[in-house]
Coordinates of C-alpha atoms in Angstrom, one line a residue:
X932 CA -0.8 0.3 0.1
X933 CA 1.9 3.7 -1.2
X934 CA -0.1 7.2 -0.8
X935 CA 1.2 10.2 -0.9
X936 CA 2.6 12.6 1.6
X937 CA 3.1 16.1 1.0
X938 CA 5.8 17.7 3.2
X939 CA 4.6 22.1 3.5
X940 CA 7.4 23.2 4.8
X941 CA 6.9 27.2 5.7
X942 CA 7.4 30.6 7.7
X943 CA 5.1 31.4 10.3
X944 CA 4.3 34.7 11.6
X945 CA 2.7 36.2 14.3
X946 CA -0.8 36.7 11.8
X947 CA -2.6 33.1 12.4
X948 CA -5.3 34.4 10.1
X949 CA -2.1 35.0 7.4
X950 CA -0.2 31.0 8.8
X951 CA -4.0 29.7 8.1
X952 CA -4.1 31.4 5.0
X953 CA -0.6 30.2 3.8
X954 CA -2.2 26.7 5.2
X955 CA -5.3 26.8 2.7
X956 CA -3.1 27.7 0.0
X957 CA -0.7 25.1 0.6
X958 CA -3.4 21.8 1.5
X959 CA -5.1 23.2 -2.2
X960 CA -1.5 23.0 -4.3
X961 CA -1.4 20.0 -1.9
X962 CA -4.0 18.0 -3.3
X963 CA -4.1 19.7 -6.1
X964 CA -1.1 19.3 -7.7
X965 CA -0.2 16.4 -6.0
X966 CA -2.8 14.5 -4.9
X967 CA -1.9 14.9 -0.9
X968 CA -2.8 12.2 1.2
X969 CA -1.7 13.8 4.1
X970 CA 0.6 17.2 4.6
X971 CA 3.0 17.6 7.3
X972 CA 3.1 20.9 8.3
X973 CA 6.1 22.2 11.5
X974 CA 7.0 23.1 15.3
X975 CA 4.3 26.0 16.4
X976 CA 3.1 26.6 12.9
X977 CA 0.3 28.1 14.5
X978 CA 1.9 31.2 14.9
X979 CA 6.1 32.8 15.2
X980 CA 7.1 34.5 17.1
X981 CA 11.1 36.6 17.0
X982 CA 13.7 36.4 19.7
X983 CA 12.8 38.8 22.4
X984 CA 8.8 39.4 21.9
X985 CA 7.4 39.7 25.5
X986 CA 6.4 36.9 27.4
X987 CA 2.8 37.2 28.4
X988 CA 2.2 38.1 24.1
X989 CA 3.6 34.6 23.7
X990 CA 1.3 33.6 27.1
X991 CA -2.1 34.8 25.6
X992 CA -0.8 33.4 22.0
X993 CA -1.9 30.0 23.5
X994 CA -5.2 29.0 22.4
X995 CA -7.1 25.2 24.4
X996 CA -6.8 21.8 21.8
X997 CA -10.8 23.3 21.0
X998 CA -9.5 26.9 20.0
X999 CA -9.9 28.8 17.2
X1000 CA -6.6 27.5 15.4
X1001 CA -7.6 24.0 15.4
X1002 CA -10.9 24.7 14.3
X1003 CA -9.8 26.2 12.0
X1004 CA -7.6 23.6 10.0
X1005 CA -9.6 20.9 11.4
X1006 CA -12.5 22.8 8.7
X1007 CA -9.7 22.8 5.6
X1008 CA -8.7 18.9 6.3
X1009 CA -12.6 18.2 6.2
X1010 CA -12.9 21.0 3.1
X1011 CA -9.6 19.3 1.1
X1012 CA -9.8 15.9 2.6
X1013 CA -6.4 16.0 3.7
X1014 CA -4.7 14.2 6.5
X1015 CA -2.9 16.5 8.6
X1016 CA -0.2 17.0 11.3
X1017 CA 1.4 21.2 12.7
X1018 CA 2.2 22.7 15.7
X1019 CA 1.3 25.0 17.6
X1020 CA 0.8 26.5 20.7
X1021 CA -1.3 24.7 23.9
X1022 CA -3.0 26.9 26.2
X1023 CA -2.2 25.6 30.5
X1024 CA -3.8 24.1 32.5
X1025 CA -2.4 25.3 35.2
X1026 CA -2.6 29.0 36.8
X1027 CA 0.3 28.7 38.4
X1028 CA 2.4 27.6 35.3
X1029 CA 2.8 31.1 32.9
X1030 CA 4.2 28.9 30.4
X1031 CA 2.3 27.0 27.6
X1032 CA 2.6 23.4 25.8
X1033 CA 4.3 23.0 22.2
X1034 CA 1.9 20.8 21.3
X1035 CA 0.8 18.7 18.1
X1036 CA -2.1 17.9 16.4
X1037 CA -2.9 15.6 13.6
X1038 CA -6.6 16.3 12.5
X1039 CA -7.8 13.0 9.9
X1040 CA -9.3 14.2 6.2
X1041 CA -13.7 14.3 8.2
X1042 CA -11.1 17.1 10.1
X1043 CA -11.3 15.2 13.0
X1044 CA -8.9 15.4 15.8
X1045 CA -7.0 12.1 16.5
X1046 CA -4.9 12.6 18.6
X1047 CA -2.3 15.0 20.4
X1048 CA 0.6 15.6 21.4
X1049 CA 2.7 17.9 24.0
X1050 CA 6.7 18.2 23.2
X1051 CA 8.3 15.8 26.6
X1052 CA 12.0 17.0 25.2
X1053 CA 12.3 20.7 25.3
X1054 CA 15.3 22.4 23.6
X1055 CA 17.6 23.4 26.2
X1056 CA 20.9 23.1 23.8
X1057 CA 23.2 25.9 21.6
X1058 CA 22.7 28.8 24.1
X1059 CA 18.4 28.0 23.9
X1060 CA 16.6 27.1 27.0
X1061 CA 12.8 26.5 25.9
X1062 CA 11.9 25.6 29.3
X1063 CA 12.2 29.0 30.6
X1064 CA 8.5 29.4 28.3
X1065 CA 6.8 26.1 27.6
X1066 CA 5.6 22.9 29.8
X1067 CA 6.9 19.7 28.7
X1068 CA 4.7 16.7 28.7
X1069 CA 4.7 14.0 30.8
X1070 CA 4.0 11.4 28.3
X1071 CA 5.8 10.4 25.1
X1072 CA 3.2 9.7 22.0
X1073 CA 1.2 7.1 20.9
X1074 CA 1.5 5.4 17.8
X1075 CA -1.4 5.4 15.4
X1076 CA -3.6 3.2 13.0
X1077 CA -4.5 5.6 9.9
X1078 CA -5.6 4.6 6.5
X1079 CA -1.3 5.0 5.9
X1080 CA -0.3 2.5 8.5
X1081 CA 0.2 3.2 12.4
X1082 CA 1.5 6.7 12.8
X1083 CA 4.5 8.0 15.9
X1084 CA 5.6 11.2 16.2
X1085 CA 8.4 13.0 17.7
X1086 CA 9.1 16.7 18.2
X1087 CA 12.5 18.3 16.9
X1088 CA 14.8 17.8 19.7
X1089 CA 13.6 15.2 20.3
X1090 CA 15.9 13.8 17.7
X1091 CA 18.6 13.4 19.1
X1092 CA 16.8 10.4 22.2
X1093 CA 17.0 8.2 20.1
X1094 CA 14.8 6.7 23.2
X1095 CA 11.3 8.2 21.9
X1096 CA 11.7 6.8 18.6
X1097 CA 13.1 3.8 19.5
X1098 CA 9.6 4.2 21.9
X1099 CA 7.5 4.5 18.8
X1100 CA 9.0 1.7 16.6
X1101 CA 8.0 -0.6 19.0
X1102 CA 4.8 0.2 19.8
X1103 CA 4.1 -0.2 15.5
X1104 CA 5.0 2.5 14.3
X1105 CA 5.4 2.4 10.0
X1106 CA 6.0 6.1 9.4
X1107 CA 7.6 8.9 12.4
X1108 CA 6.6 12.4 12.4
X1109 CA 9.1 14.5 12.8
X1110 CA 7.2 18.3 13.0
X1111 CA 10.2 20.9 13.3
X1112 CA 11.7 24.6 13.2
X1113 CA 15.8 23.2 13.2
X1114 CA 17.5 26.1 14.8
X1115 CA 20.7 27.7 12.4
X1116 CA 23.5 27.0 13.5
X1117 CA 27.3 25.1 12.4
X1118 CA 27.3 21.7 11.3
X1119 CA 23.3 21.4 12.9
X1120 CA 22.4 20.9 9.2
X1121 CA 24.3 18.0 9.3
X1122 CA 22.8 17.0 12.9
X1123 CA 20.0 17.3 11.2
X1124 CA 20.6 14.8 8.7
X1125 CA 22.4 13.0 9.7
X1126 CA 19.7 12.7 12.6
X1127 CA 17.0 12.3 10.5
X1128 CA 18.5 9.6 8.4
X1129 CA 19.5 7.4 11.3
X1130 CA 16.5 7.1 13.8
X1131 CA 14.7 5.8 9.9
X1132 CA 17.3 3.1 9.6
X1133 CA 18.1 2.0 13.3
X1134 CA 14.4 1.7 13.2
X1135 CA 13.7 0.2 10.2
X1136 CA 11.2 3.0 9.4
X1137 CA 9.5 5.7 7.0
X1138 CA 11.3 9.4 8.8
X1139 CA 9.0 12.9 7.9
X1140 CA 10.6 15.7 8.7
X1141 CA 8.7 18.5 8.2
X1142 CA 11.0 21.7 8.9
X1143 CA 9.8 25.5 9.8
X1144 CA 12.6 28.6 7.8
X1145 CA 12.9 31.8 8.5
X1146 CA 16.1 33.5 8.9
X1147 CA 16.1 31.4 12.1
X1148 CA 15.1 27.7 10.3
X1149 CA 17.2 25.9 8.7
X1150 CA 14.1 24.1 6.4
X1151 CA 15.6 22.0 4.8
X1152 CA 12.6 19.0 4.9
X1153 CA 13.7 15.1 4.8
X1154 CA 11.8 11.3 4.3
X1155 CA 14.0 9.0 4.4
X1156 CA 13.9 5.7 3.7
X1157 CA 13.5 1.9 7.0
X1158 CA 17.0 1.8 4.7
X1159 CA 18.5 5.3 5.8
X1160 CA 17.3 6.2 2.5
X1161 CA 16.7 10.0 1.7
X1162 CA 13.9 10.5 -1.0
X1163 CA 13.0 14.4 -0.8
X1164 CA 14.5 17.2 0.7
X1165 CA 14.0 20.8 0.7
X1166 CA 15.9 23.9 -0.4
X1167 CA 16.1 27.2 2.4
X1168 CA 12.8 28.7 1.3
X1169 CA 8.9 27.4 1.4
X1170 CA 7.7 25.2 -0.8
X1171 CA 6.1 21.7 -1.0
X1172 CA 7.4 19.3 -0.7
X1173 CA 6.6 15.8 -2.4
X1174 CA 5.8 12.1 -1.3
X1175 CA 5.3 8.9 -2.9
X1176 CA 5.6 6.3 0.7
X1177 CA 5.3 2.7 -0.2
X1178 CA 4.3 0.9 4.1
X1179 CA 6.4 -2.9 1.5
X1180 CA 9.3 -1.3 1.8
X1181 CA 8.8 -1.5 5.1
X1182 CA 8.5 -5.0 5.2
X1183 CA 10.9 -5.5 2.6
X1184 CA 13.7 -4.2 4.4
X1185 CA 12.4 -5.3 7.7
X1186 CA 13.3 -8.9 6.2
X1187 CA 16.3 -8.0 5.6
X1188 CA 17.5 -6.3 8.1
X1189 CA 15.7 -7.6 11.4
X1190 CA 17.4 -5.6 13.4
X1191 CA 14.3 -5.5 15.9
X1192 CA 14.3 -9.1 16.6
X1193 CA 17.9 -8.9 17.6
X1194 CA 17.1 -6.4 19.7
X1195 CA 18.4 -7.8 23.8
X1196 CA 16.9 -5.7 25.8
X1197 CA 17.6 -6.8 28.4
X1198 CA 21.2 -6.2 28.8
X1199 CA 19.7 -1.9 27.9
X1200 CA 19.6 -1.3 31.9

């Protein structure tokens, strides 16, 4: 079984309406030009704020999962009859905590929210401190059955933690979706491609890693197959990146490279 996935490598703004308009244009083109079954948007696509934006602005921008932005994105999924994955800033339920969640929403082609995930491993690295404004989630994503196989999910910096991808694979994921906002920096582009590739190869699963793009983020989204072969690659500018994903390839690779059967977890503790 195969399906058409399209990565919407876009840069978001601090204006949600602009981002929704960009999303609709991307979905329309993804469907008309590529026959998309699923469209993946980047991490935190709902809104982007430049460094130095007042904390209260970011806090006030956050919404609930059933808020207007998610509802509007779900309406677009239904309108264009595609599954979508996108990042957003989710309001915390704790009035004593002035942080928000870095969340991802998975919605089906009827516009129904199928699952959500709150990023658990935060980007406190390379001089950044995501945890100062983002509250970590308390559970990894549980892979879900879809018409396109079983989907796992992780977010950006979490590529640096092999345990997260392995958890997804051990729970049956055929495809790992990775909405991202990979920050520019020395050798960071090499890190990005290396990590996306090895997460695919070590788990013999597809990895679909869709990145934000602007003066802060690198773009260069990737789809890598279970043998570690790069099937699709974005450049440093906005655009749609289509890729045909064949689930039979997962079984084919696992038959010749059955590393998942050779694990000895009793040695890993």
